[in-house]
GROMACS .gro file of N, CA and C in nm:
model
  501
    1UNK      N    1   8.095   2.181  -6.835
    1UNK     CA    2   7.986   2.089  -6.801
    1UNK      C    3   7.898   2.062  -6.924
    2UNK      N    4   7.863   2.166  -6.998
    2UNK     CA    5   7.779   2.150  -7.117
    2UNK      C    6   7.850   2.061  -7.220
    3UNK      N    7   7.981   2.071  -7.228
    3UNK     CA    8   8.060   1.990  -7.319
    3UNK      C    9   8.037   1.841  -7.294
    4UNK      N   10   8.018   1.805  -7.170
    4UNK     CA   11   7.993   1.666  -7.132
    4UNK      C   12   7.862   1.612  -7.192
    5UNK      N   13   7.759   1.697  -7.201
    5UNK     CA   14   7.628   1.654  -7.248
    5UNK      C   15   7.612   1.662  -7.400
    6UNK      N   16   7.701   1.733  -7.469
    6UNK     CA   17   7.687   1.754  -7.612
    6UNK      C   18   7.673   1.624  -7.691
    7UNK      N   19   7.757   1.522  -7.669
    7UNK     CA   20   7.738   1.397  -7.747
    7UNK      C   21   7.601   1.333  -7.723
    8UNK      N   22   7.553   1.342  -7.601
    8UNK     CA   23   7.423   1.285  -7.569
    8UNK      C   24   7.310   1.364  -7.635
    9UNK      N   25   7.323   1.495  -7.636
    9UNK     CA   26   7.223   1.579  -7.702
    9UNK      C   27   7.222   1.554  -7.853
   10UNK      N   28   7.341   1.540  -7.910
   10UNK     CA   29   7.349   1.512  -8.054
   10UNK      C   30   7.284   1.378  -8.088
   11UNK      N   31   7.309   1.278  -8.005
   11UNK     CA   32   7.248   1.147  -8.025
   11UNK      C   33   7.096   1.155  -8.012
   12UNK      N   34   7.050   1.230  -7.915
   12UNK     CA   35   6.905   1.247  -7.894
   12UNK      C   36   6.841   1.317  -8.014
   13UNK      N   37   6.908   1.416  -8.071
   13UNK     CA   38   6.855   1.487  -8.188
   13UNK      C   39   6.843   1.393  -8.307
   14UNK      N   40   6.945   1.310  -8.328
   14UNK     CA   41   6.942   1.214  -8.438
   14UNK      C   42   6.827   1.116  -8.418
   15UNK      N   43   6.810   1.068  -8.297
   15UNK     CA   44   6.702   0.974  -8.267
   15UNK      C   45   6.566   1.039  -8.288
   16UNK      N   46   6.551   1.164  -8.248
   16UNK     CA   47   6.426   1.237  -8.267
   16UNK      C   48   6.395   1.253  -8.416
   17UNK      N   49   6.495   1.289  -8.494
   17UNK     CA   50   6.476   1.305  -8.637
   17UNK      C   51   6.435   1.172  -8.701
   18UNK      N   52   6.500   1.064  -8.664
   18UNK     CA   53   6.465   0.933  -8.718
   18UNK      C   54   6.323   0.893  -8.679
   19UNK      N   55   6.287   0.916  -8.555
   19UNK     CA   56   6.151   0.881  -8.509
   19UNK      C   57   6.047   0.966  -8.581
   20UNK      N   58   6.075   1.094  -8.598
   20UNK     CA   59   5.981   1.183  -8.667
   20UNK      C   60   5.963   1.139  -8.812
   21UNK      N   61   6.073   1.109  -8.880
   21UNK     CA   62   6.064   1.063  -9.019
   21UNK      C   63   5.989   0.931  -9.030
   22UNK      N   64   6.009   0.842  -8.937
   22UNK     CA   65   5.934   0.715  -8.936
   22UNK      C   66   5.785   0.740  -8.916
   23UNK      N   67   5.751   0.830  -8.825
   23UNK     CA   68   5.612   0.865  -8.798
   23UNK      C   69   5.547   0.924  -8.924
   24UNK      N   70   5.618   1.016  -8.988
   24UNK     CA   71   5.564   1.081  -9.108
   24UNK      C   72   5.542   0.977  -9.217
   25UNK      N   73   5.640   0.892  -9.239
   25UNK     CA   74   5.629   0.789  -9.341
   25UNK      C   75   5.510   0.696  -9.311
   26UNK      N   76   5.497   0.658  -9.186
   26UNK     CA   77   5.385   0.572  -9.146
   26UNK      C   78   5.251   0.643  -9.171
   27UNK      N   79   5.243   0.770  -9.135
   27UNK     CA   80   5.118   0.845  -9.152
   27UNK      C   81   5.076   0.852  -9.298
   28UNK      N   82   5.172   0.880  -9.383
   28UNK     CA   83   5.142   0.890  -9.527
   28UNK      C   84   5.100   0.754  -9.581
   29UNK      N   85   5.179   0.653  -9.551
   29UNK     CA   86   5.151   0.519  -9.606
   29UNK      C   87   5.021   0.462  -9.551
   30UNK      N   88   4.982   0.504  -9.433
   30UNK     CA   89   4.856   0.456  -9.375
   30UNK      C   90   4.738   0.508  -9.455
   31UNK      N   91   4.741   0.634  -9.492
   31UNK     CA   92   4.629   0.694  -9.566
   31UNK      C   93   4.634   0.666  -9.716
   32UNK      N   94   4.753   0.653  -9.770
   32UNK     CA   95   4.770   0.631  -9.913
   32UNK      C   96   4.822   0.489  -9.940
   33UNK      N   97   4.771   0.394  -9.866
   33UNK     CA   98   4.821   0.256  -9.871
   33UNK      C   99   4.817   0.198 -10.012
   34UNK      N  100   4.705   0.209 -10.079
   34UNK     CA  101   4.691   0.152 -10.213
   34UNK      C  102   4.790   0.211 -10.312
   35UNK      N  103   4.812   0.341 -10.302
   35UNK     CA  104   4.907   0.409 -10.391
   35UNK      C  105   5.048   0.357 -10.367
   36UNK      N  106   5.089   0.347 -10.241
   36UNK     CA  107   5.223   0.301 -10.209
   36UNK      C  108   5.242   0.153 -10.244
   37UNK      N  109   5.142   0.071 -10.219
   37UNK     CA  110   5.152  -0.071 -10.255
   37UNK      C  111   5.167  -0.086 -10.406
   38UNK      N  112   5.084  -0.014 -10.481
   38UNK     CA  113   5.089  -0.020 -10.626
   38UNK      C  114   5.227   0.016 -10.679
   39UNK      N  115   5.280   0.129 -10.634
   39UNK     CA  116   5.409   0.173 -10.689
   39UNK      C  117   5.527   0.094 -10.634
   40UNK      N  118   5.516   0.040 -10.514
   40UNK     CA  119   5.621  -0.051 -10.466
   40UNK      C  120   5.625  -0.178 -10.551
   41UNK      N  121   5.508  -0.229 -10.586
   41UNK     CA  122   5.502  -0.347 -10.674
   41UNK      C  123   5.560  -0.315 -10.812
   42UNK      N  124   5.527  -0.197 -10.863
   42UNK     CA  125   5.580  -0.157 -10.993
   42UNK      C  126   5.732  -0.145 -10.987
   43UNK      N  127   5.784  -0.090 -10.878
   43UNK     CA  128   5.930  -0.080 -10.863
   43UNK      C  129   5.996  -0.218 -10.862
   44UNK      N  130   5.935  -0.313 -10.795
   44UNK     CA  131   5.988  -0.450 -10.793
   44UNK      C  132   5.987  -0.510 -10.934
   45UNK      N  133   5.878  -0.489 -11.005
   45UNK     CA  134   5.867  -0.540 -11.142
   45UNK      C  135   5.973  -0.476 -11.231
   46UNK      N  136   5.992  -0.345 -11.215
   46UNK     CA  137   6.095  -0.275 -11.295
   46UNK      C  138   6.233  -0.333 -11.270
   47UNK      N  139   6.263  -0.363 -11.145
   47UNK     CA  140   6.395  -0.420 -11.112
   47UNK      C  141   6.410  -0.561 -11.169
   48UNK      N  142   6.301  -0.639 -11.166
   48UNK     CA  143   6.307  -0.778 -11.211
   48UNK      C  144   6.310  -0.792 -11.364
   49UNK      N  145   6.221  -0.717 -11.433
   49UNK     CA  146   6.206  -0.739 -11.577
   49UNK      C  147   6.225  -0.615 -11.663
   50UNK      N  148   6.238  -0.498 -11.604
   50UNK     CA  149   6.257  -0.376 -11.680
   50UNK      C  150   6.126  -0.303 -11.709
   51UNK      N  151   6.141  -0.181 -11.755
   51UNK     CA  152   6.024  -0.093 -11.779
   51UNK      C  153   5.930  -0.146 -11.887
   52UNK      N  154   5.986  -0.209 -11.990
   52UNK     CA  155   5.904  -0.252 -12.103
   52UNK      C  156   5.796  -0.351 -12.064
   53UNK      N  157   5.825  -0.436 -11.966
   53UNK     CA  158   5.731  -0.542 -11.929
   53UNK      C  159   5.640  -0.509 -11.811
   54UNK      N  160   5.652  -0.390 -11.757
   54UNK     CA  161   5.568  -0.352 -11.643
   54UNK      C  162   5.420  -0.364 -11.676
   55UNK      N  163   5.374  -0.313 -11.792
   55UNK     CA  164   5.230  -0.325 -11.824
   55UNK      C  165   5.181  -0.469 -11.839
   56UNK      N  166   5.272  -0.562 -11.866
   56UNK     CA  167   5.233  -0.703 -11.875
   56UNK      C  168   5.202  -0.757 -11.735
   57UNK      N  169   5.285  -0.721 -11.639
   57UNK     CA  170   5.270  -0.772 -11.503
   57UNK      C  171   5.171  -0.691 -11.419
   58UNK      N  172   5.151  -0.568 -11.456
   58UNK     CA  173   5.051  -0.483 -11.389
   58UNK      C  174   4.971  -0.414 -11.500
   59UNK      N  175   4.860  -0.477 -11.542
   59UNK     CA  176   4.783  -0.424 -11.656
   59UNK      C  177   4.732  -0.281 -11.631
   60UNK      N  178   4.718  -0.209 -11.739
   60UNK     CA  179   4.673  -0.069 -11.732
   60UNK      C  180   4.538  -0.057 -11.661
   61UNK      N  181   4.447  -0.151 -11.685
   61UNK     CA  182   4.315  -0.143 -11.621
   61UNK      C  183   4.327  -0.150 -11.469
   62UNK      N  184   4.411  -0.238 -11.420
   62UNK     CA  185   4.434  -0.249 -11.275
   62UNK      C  186   4.498  -0.121 -11.222
   63UNK      N  187   4.596  -0.072 -11.296
   63UNK     CA  188   4.666   0.050 -11.259
   63UNK      C  189   4.569   0.168 -11.248
   64UNK      N  190   4.489   0.188 -11.350
   64UNK     CA  191   4.395   0.301 -11.353
   64UNK      C  192   4.289   0.286 -11.245
   65UNK      N  193   4.238   0.166 -11.226
   65UNK     CA  194   4.136   0.143 -11.123
   65UNK      C  195   4.190   0.177 -10.984
   66UNK      N  196   4.311   0.133 -10.956
   66UNK     CA  197   4.373   0.162 -10.826
   66UNK      C  198   4.393   0.312 -10.808
   67UNK      N  199   4.445   0.379 -10.909
   67UNK     CA  200   4.469   0.523 -10.898
   67UNK      C  201   4.339   0.601 -10.884
   68UNK      N  202   4.237   0.559 -10.953
   68UNK     CA  203   4.108   0.628 -10.943
   68UNK      C  204   4.055   0.620 -10.801
   69UNK      N  205   4.071   0.504 -10.738
   69UNK     CA  206   4.027   0.487 -10.598
   69UNK      C  207   4.115   0.564 -10.501
   70UNK      N  208   4.243   0.572 -10.527
   70UNK     CA  209   4.339   0.624 -10.429
   70UNK      C  210   4.368   0.772 -10.440
   71UNK      N  211   4.367   0.829 -10.560
   71UNK     CA  212   4.409   0.969 -10.574
   71UNK      C  213   4.311   1.053 -10.654
   72UNK      N  214   4.183   1.025 -10.641
   72UNK     CA  215   4.083   1.112 -10.700
   72UNK      C  216   4.075   1.242 -10.620
   73UNK      N  217   4.019   1.345 -10.678
   73UNK     CA  218   4.015   1.477 -10.616
   73UNK      C  219   3.952   1.474 -10.477
   74UNK      N  220   3.834   1.417 -10.464
   74UNK     CA  221   3.768   1.413 -10.334
   74UNK      C  222   3.837   1.322 -10.235
   75UNK      N  223   3.891   1.213 -10.283
   75UNK     CA  224   3.958   1.115 -10.197
   75UNK      C  225   4.083   1.173 -10.135
   76UNK      N  226   4.163   1.238 -10.216
   76UNK     CA  227   4.292   1.288 -10.169
   76UNK      C  228   4.275   1.394 -10.061
   77UNK      N  229   4.174   1.479 -10.075
   77UNK     CA  230   4.149   1.581  -9.972
   77UNK      C  231   4.111   1.515  -9.840
   78UNK      N  232   4.029   1.412  -9.846
   78UNK     CA  233   3.991   1.340  -9.725
   78UNK      C  234   4.108   1.271  -9.658
   79UNK      N  235   4.196   1.213  -9.740
   79UNK     CA  236   4.314   1.146  -9.684
   79UNK      C  237   4.406   1.246  -9.615
   80UNK      N  238   4.426   1.359  -9.676
   80UNK     CA  239   4.512   1.461  -9.616
   80UNK      C  240   4.450   1.516  -9.489
   81UNK      N  241   4.320   1.533  -9.489
   81UNK     CA  242   4.251   1.580  -9.368
   81UNK      C  243   4.267   1.479  -9.254
   82UNK      N  244   4.261   1.350  -9.287
   82UNK     CA  245   4.280   1.247  -9.184
   82UNK      C  246   4.421   1.252  -9.126
   83UNK      N  247   4.520   1.273  -9.212
   83UNK     CA  248   4.658   1.285  -9.164
   83UNK      C  249   4.669   1.405  -9.071
   84UNK      N  250   4.608   1.516  -9.110
   84UNK     CA  251   4.613   1.637  -9.026
   84UNK      C  252   4.549   1.613  -8.890
   85UNK      N  253   4.433   1.549  -8.889
   85UNK     CA  254   4.365   1.520  -8.763
   85UNK      C  255   4.450   1.431  -8.673
   86UNK      N  256   4.510   1.329  -8.733
   86UNK     CA  257   4.593   1.238  -8.654
   86UNK      C  258   4.715   1.311  -8.598
   87UNK      N  259   4.778   1.393  -8.680
   87UNK     CA  260   4.895   1.468  -8.632
   87UNK      C  261   4.855   1.567  -8.523
   88UNK      N  262   4.740   1.628  -8.540
   88UNK     CA  263   4.692   1.721  -8.438
   88UNK      C  264   4.673   1.649  -8.305
   89UNK      N  265   4.620   1.529  -8.311
   89UNK     CA  266   4.600   1.450  -8.189
   89UNK      C  267   4.734   1.409  -8.127
   90UNK      N  268   4.825   1.361  -8.211
   90UNK     CA  269   4.953   1.310  -8.161
   90UNK      C  270   5.047   1.419  -8.113
   91UNK      N  271   5.031   1.539  -8.166
   91UNK     CA  272   5.119   1.649  -8.127
   91UNK      C  273   5.045   1.754  -8.046
   92UNK      N  274   4.939   1.712  -7.978
   92UNK     CA  275   4.854   1.806  -7.904
   92UNK      C  276   4.930   1.883  -7.797
   93UNK      N  277   5.030   1.823  -7.738
   93UNK     CA  278   5.101   1.887  -7.627
   93UNK      C  279   5.230   1.957  -7.669
   94UNK      N  280   5.260   1.959  -7.797
   94UNK     CA  281   5.387   2.019  -7.841
   94UNK      C  282   5.362   2.128  -7.943
   95UNK      N  283   5.466   2.204  -7.969
   95UNK     CA  284   5.456   2.309  -8.070
   95UNK      C  285   5.521   2.264  -8.201
   96UNK      N  286   5.551   2.135  -8.213
   96UNK     CA  287   5.620   2.083  -8.331
   96UNK      C  288   5.527   2.051  -8.447
   97UNK      N  289   5.399   2.068  -8.431
   97UNK     CA  290   5.303   2.026  -8.533
   97UNK      C  291   5.330   2.090  -8.668
   98UNK      N  292   5.354   2.219  -8.671
   98UNK     CA  293   5.373   2.285  -8.800
   98UNK      C  294   5.502   2.238  -8.867
   99UNK      N  295   5.607   2.211  -8.791
   99UNK     CA  296   5.732   2.160  -8.848
   99UNK      C  297   5.710   2.020  -8.905
  100UNK      N  298   5.640   1.936  -8.832
  100UNK     CA  299   5.614   1.800  -8.879
  100UNK      C  300   5.524   1.804  -9.002
  101UNK      N  301   5.427   1.894  -9.003
  101UNK     CA  302   5.338   1.908  -9.118
  101UNK      C  303   5.418   1.947  -9.243
  102UNK      N  304   5.509   2.040  -9.229
  102UNK     CA  305   5.591   2.083  -9.342
  102UNK      C  306   5.675   1.967  -9.395
  103UNK      N  307   5.734   1.892  -9.305
  103UNK     CA  308   5.816   1.777  -9.345
  103UNK      C  309   5.729   1.670  -9.414
  104UNK      N  310   5.610   1.645  -9.360
  104UNK     CA  311   5.519   1.548  -9.420
  104UNK      C  312   5.477   1.594  -9.559
  105UNK      N  313   5.446   1.723  -9.573
  105UNK     CA  314   5.406   1.777  -9.702
  105UNK      C  315   5.517   1.758  -9.805
  106UNK      N  316   5.638   1.788  -9.764
  106UNK     CA  317   5.753   1.774  -9.853
  106UNK      C  318   5.771   1.628  -9.896
  107UNK      N  319   5.761   1.536  -9.801
  107UNK     CA  320   5.779   1.394  -9.831
  107UNK      C  321   5.668   1.344  -9.925
  108UNK      N  322   5.543   1.381  -9.896
  108UNK     CA  323   5.431   1.337  -9.979
  108UNK      C  324   5.442   1.394 -10.120
  109UNK      N  325   5.476   1.522 -10.131
  109UNK     CA  326   5.489   1.584 -10.263
  109UNK      C  327   5.600   1.519 -10.345
  110UNK      N  328   5.710   1.488 -10.281
  110UNK     CA  329   5.822   1.424 -10.350
  110UNK      C  330   5.780   1.287 -10.404
  111UNK      N  331   5.717   1.206 -10.320
  111UNK     CA  332   5.671   1.074 -10.363
  111UNK      C  333   5.567   1.086 -10.474
  112UNK      N  334   5.471   1.176 -10.455
  112UNK     CA  335   5.361   1.192 -10.550
  112UNK      C  336   5.414   1.236 -10.687
  113UNK      N  337   5.508   1.327 -10.685
  113UNK     CA  338   5.566   1.374 -10.810
  113UNK      C  339   5.639   1.260 -10.882
  114UNK      N  340   5.713   1.181 -10.807
  114UNK     CA  341   5.782   1.066 -10.867
  114UNK      C  342   5.684   0.965 -10.923
  115UNK      N  343   5.577   0.937 -10.850
  115UNK     CA  344   5.476   0.843 -10.898
  115UNK      C  345   5.405   0.897 -11.022
  116UNK      N  346   5.380   1.026 -11.024
  116UNK     CA  347   5.315   1.089 -11.138
  116UNK      C  348   5.401   1.074 -11.264
  117UNK      N  349   5.531   1.099 -11.249
  117UNK     CA  350   5.622   1.085 -11.363
  117UNK      C  351   5.630   0.940 -11.410
  118UNK      N  352   5.632   0.848 -11.316
  118UNK     CA  353   5.638   0.707 -11.350
  118UNK      C  354   5.511   0.663 -11.422
  119UNK      N  355   5.396   0.710 -11.376
  119UNK     CA  356   5.268   0.677 -11.440
  119UNK      C  357   5.265   0.728 -11.583
  120UNK      N  358   5.316   0.848 -11.602
  120UNK     CA  359   5.321   0.906 -11.736
  120UNK      C  360   5.417   0.829 -11.826
  121UNK      N  361   5.532   0.793 -11.771
  121UNK     CA  362   5.635   0.722 -11.847
  121UNK      C  363   5.592   0.581 -11.885
  122UNK      N  364   5.536   0.508 -11.791
  122UNK     CA  365   5.504   0.366 -11.815
  122UNK      C  366   5.369   0.344 -11.880
  123UNK      N  367   5.270   0.427 -11.844
  123UNK     CA  368   5.132   0.403 -11.889
  123UNK      C  369   5.072   0.518 -11.969
  124UNK      N  370   5.149   0.625 -11.984
  124UNK     CA  371   5.097   0.746 -12.049
  124UNK      C  372   4.969   0.791 -11.979
  125UNK      N  373   4.974   0.785 -11.847
  125UNK     CA  374   4.858   0.819 -11.763
  125UNK      C  375   4.891   0.944 -11.682
  126UNK      N  376   4.793   1.034 -11.674
  126UNK     CA  377   4.809   1.156 -11.595
  126UNK      C  378   4.720   1.147 -11.472
  127UNK      N  379   4.777   1.176 -11.357
  127UNK     CA  380   4.699   1.176 -11.234
  127UNK      C  381   4.589   1.281 -11.242
  128UNK      N  382   4.475   1.249 -11.184
  128UNK     CA  383   4.362   1.343 -11.181
  128UNK      C  384   4.400   1.470 -11.104
  129UNK      N  385   4.473   1.454 -10.995
  129UNK     CA  386   4.519   1.567 -10.915
  129UNK      C  387   4.667   1.589 -10.948
  130UNK      N  388   4.698   1.708 -10.999
  130UNK     CA  389   4.837   1.737 -11.033
  130UNK      C  390   4.918   1.763 -10.905
  131UNK      N  391   5.048   1.762 -10.920
  131UNK     CA  392   5.135   1.789 -10.805
  131UNK      C  393   5.109   1.929 -10.750
  132UNK      N  394   5.086   2.024 -10.839
  132UNK     CA  395   5.059   2.161 -10.795
  132UNK      C  396   4.926   2.170 -10.719
  133UNK      N  397   4.825   2.097 -10.765
  133UNK     CA  398   4.697   2.095 -10.693
  133UNK      C  399   4.715   2.031 -10.555
  134UNK      N  400   4.793   1.925 -10.549
  134UNK     CA  401   4.820   1.861 -10.420
  134UNK      C  402   4.892   1.958 -10.328
  135UNK      N  403   4.987   2.033 -10.381
  135UNK     CA  404   5.059   2.133 -10.302
  135UNK      C  405   4.961   2.236 -10.243
  136UNK      N  406   4.864   2.280 -10.324
  136UNK     CA  407   4.764   2.377 -10.275
  136UNK      C  408   4.676   2.315 -10.165
  137UNK      N  409   4.638   2.189 -10.182
  137UNK     CA  410   4.557   2.122 -10.079
  137UNK      C  411   4.637   2.113  -9.949
  138UNK      N  412   4.763   2.076  -9.960
  138UNK     CA  413   4.849   2.065  -9.840
  138UNK      C  414   4.866   2.201  -9.773
  139UNK      N  415   4.885   2.305  -9.853
  139UNK     CA  416   4.898   2.440  -9.794
  139UNK      C  417   4.768   2.481  -9.727
  140UNK      N  418   4.656   2.450  -9.791
  140UNK     CA  419   4.526   2.486  -9.733
  140UNK      C  420   4.504   2.414  -9.602
  141UNK      N  421   4.535   2.286  -9.598
  141UNK     CA  422   4.521   2.209  -9.475
  141UNK      C  423   4.627   2.251  -9.375
  142UNK      N  424   4.746   2.282  -9.424
  142UNK     CA  425   4.853   2.332  -9.338
  142UNK      C  426   4.816   2.464  -9.274
  143UNK      N  427   4.737   2.546  -9.346
  143UNK     CA  428   4.687   2.670  -9.288
  143UNK      C  429   4.602   2.640  -9.166
  144UNK      N  430   4.527   2.530  -9.172
  144UNK     CA  431   4.450   2.487  -9.056
  144UNK      C  432   4.542   2.454  -8.939
  145UNK      N  433   4.657   2.394  -8.970
  145UNK     CA  434   4.754   2.360  -8.866
  145UNK      C  435   4.800   2.487  -8.796
  146UNK      N  436   4.828   2.592  -8.873
  146UNK     CA  437   4.871   2.719  -8.813
  146UNK      C  438   4.762   2.777  -8.723
  147UNK      N  439   4.638   2.767  -8.767
  147UNK     CA  440   4.526   2.817  -8.685
  147UNK      C  441   4.513   2.737  -8.556
  148UNK      N  442   4.533   2.607  -8.564
  148UNK     CA  443   4.528   2.522  -8.445
  148UNK      C  444   4.633   2.565  -8.346
  149UNK      N  445   4.754   2.589  -8.396
  149UNK     CA  446   4.864   2.630  -8.308
  149UNK      C  447   4.833   2.764  -8.242
  150UNK      N  448   4.771   2.858  -8.316
  150UNK     CA  449   4.734   2.988  -8.256
  150UNK      C  450   4.629   2.968  -8.148
  151UNK      N  451   4.531   2.881  -8.173
  151UNK     CA  452   4.427   2.857  -8.072
  151UNK      C  453   4.487   2.798  -7.945
  152UNK      N  454   4.582   2.707  -7.961
  152UNK     CA  455   4.646   2.645  -7.845
  152UNK      C  456   4.723   2.746  -7.763
  153UNK      N  457   4.789   2.838  -7.833
  153UNK     CA  458   4.872   2.935  -7.761
  153UNK      C  459   4.791   3.054  -7.713
  154UNK      N  460   4.662   3.058  -7.745
  154UNK     CA  461   4.577   3.167  -7.700
  154UNK      C  462   4.579   3.287  -7.793
  155UNK      N  463   4.642   3.272  -7.910
  155UNK     CA  464   4.653   3.383  -8.004
  155UNK      C  465   4.531   3.402  -8.091
  156UNK      N  466   4.438   3.308  -8.090
  156UNK     CA  467   4.317   3.316  -8.170
  156UNK      C  468   4.205   3.368  -8.083
  157UNK      N  469   4.153   3.484  -8.117
  157UNK     CA  470   4.051   3.550  -8.034
  157UNK      C  471   3.909   3.503  -8.063
  158UNK      N  472   3.892   3.412  -8.161
  158UNK     CA  473   3.758   3.368  -8.196
  158UNK      C  474   3.713   3.248  -8.118
  159UNK      N  475   3.801   3.197  -8.031
  159UNK     CA  476   3.765   3.080  -7.951
  159UNK      C  477   3.752   2.954  -8.033
  160UNK      N  478   3.829   2.947  -8.142
  160UNK     CA  479   3.827   2.826  -8.224
  160UNK      C  480   3.722   2.830  -8.334
  161UNK      N  481   3.644   2.940  -8.343
  161UNK     CA  482   3.544   2.950  -8.446
  161UNK      C  483   3.601   3.027  -8.563
  162UNK      N  484   3.545   3.001  -8.680
  162UNK     CA  485   3.586   3.078  -8.796
  162UNK      C  486   3.534   3.219  -8.779
  163UNK      N  487   3.592   3.319  -8.850
  163UNK     CA  488   3.545   3.456  -8.835
  163UNK      C  489   3.396   3.473  -8.861
  164UNK      N  490   3.340   3.394  -8.954
  164UNK     CA  491   3.197   3.407  -8.983
  164UNK      C  492   3.111   3.352  -8.868
  165UNK      N  493   3.165   3.253  -8.793
  165UNK     CA  494   3.089   3.198  -8.681
  165UNK      C  495   3.097   3.285  -8.556
  166UNK      N  496   3.200   3.369  -8.547
  166UNK     CA  497   3.219   3.445  -8.425
  166UNK      C  498   3.132   3.569  -8.420
  167UNK      N  499   3.065   3.604  -8.528
  167UNK     CA  500   2.976   3.723  -8.529
  167UNK      C  501   2.844   3.697  -8.468
   0.00000   0.00000   0.00000
């Protein structure tokens, strides 16, 4: 009998994975819209005219101004916090939040690292927040995700308060 359902379960797993990846991609691009638009435009320019002419079509001043707005130290922490809040809301009834957070972190870090290398290669520009710093911010916020999951399951004895607030 189980053999009969296996193809359907496999199809459902594939669909779930695709939907999760789409959700993660949407979440990241929603908060980091300017960054993704900038680098998508740069990729199009690279395909059309090559690396040498990218600074002609996207001047360094525009590039730096966009990056300063999109990936400054304070900005990036706020964007990641917004993603966490949204995921917490959307996954309130499931235990998948930490898995989705890990996948989102991996996807964001991969994109960010690629963009950082491209910025260095094309503009000799270094991001204000390094990939390693971004990884630490994601882990720190991800730690919040673990605490949320413990509170939901009743494993947190502080009633949702930090240890300093529970005294």
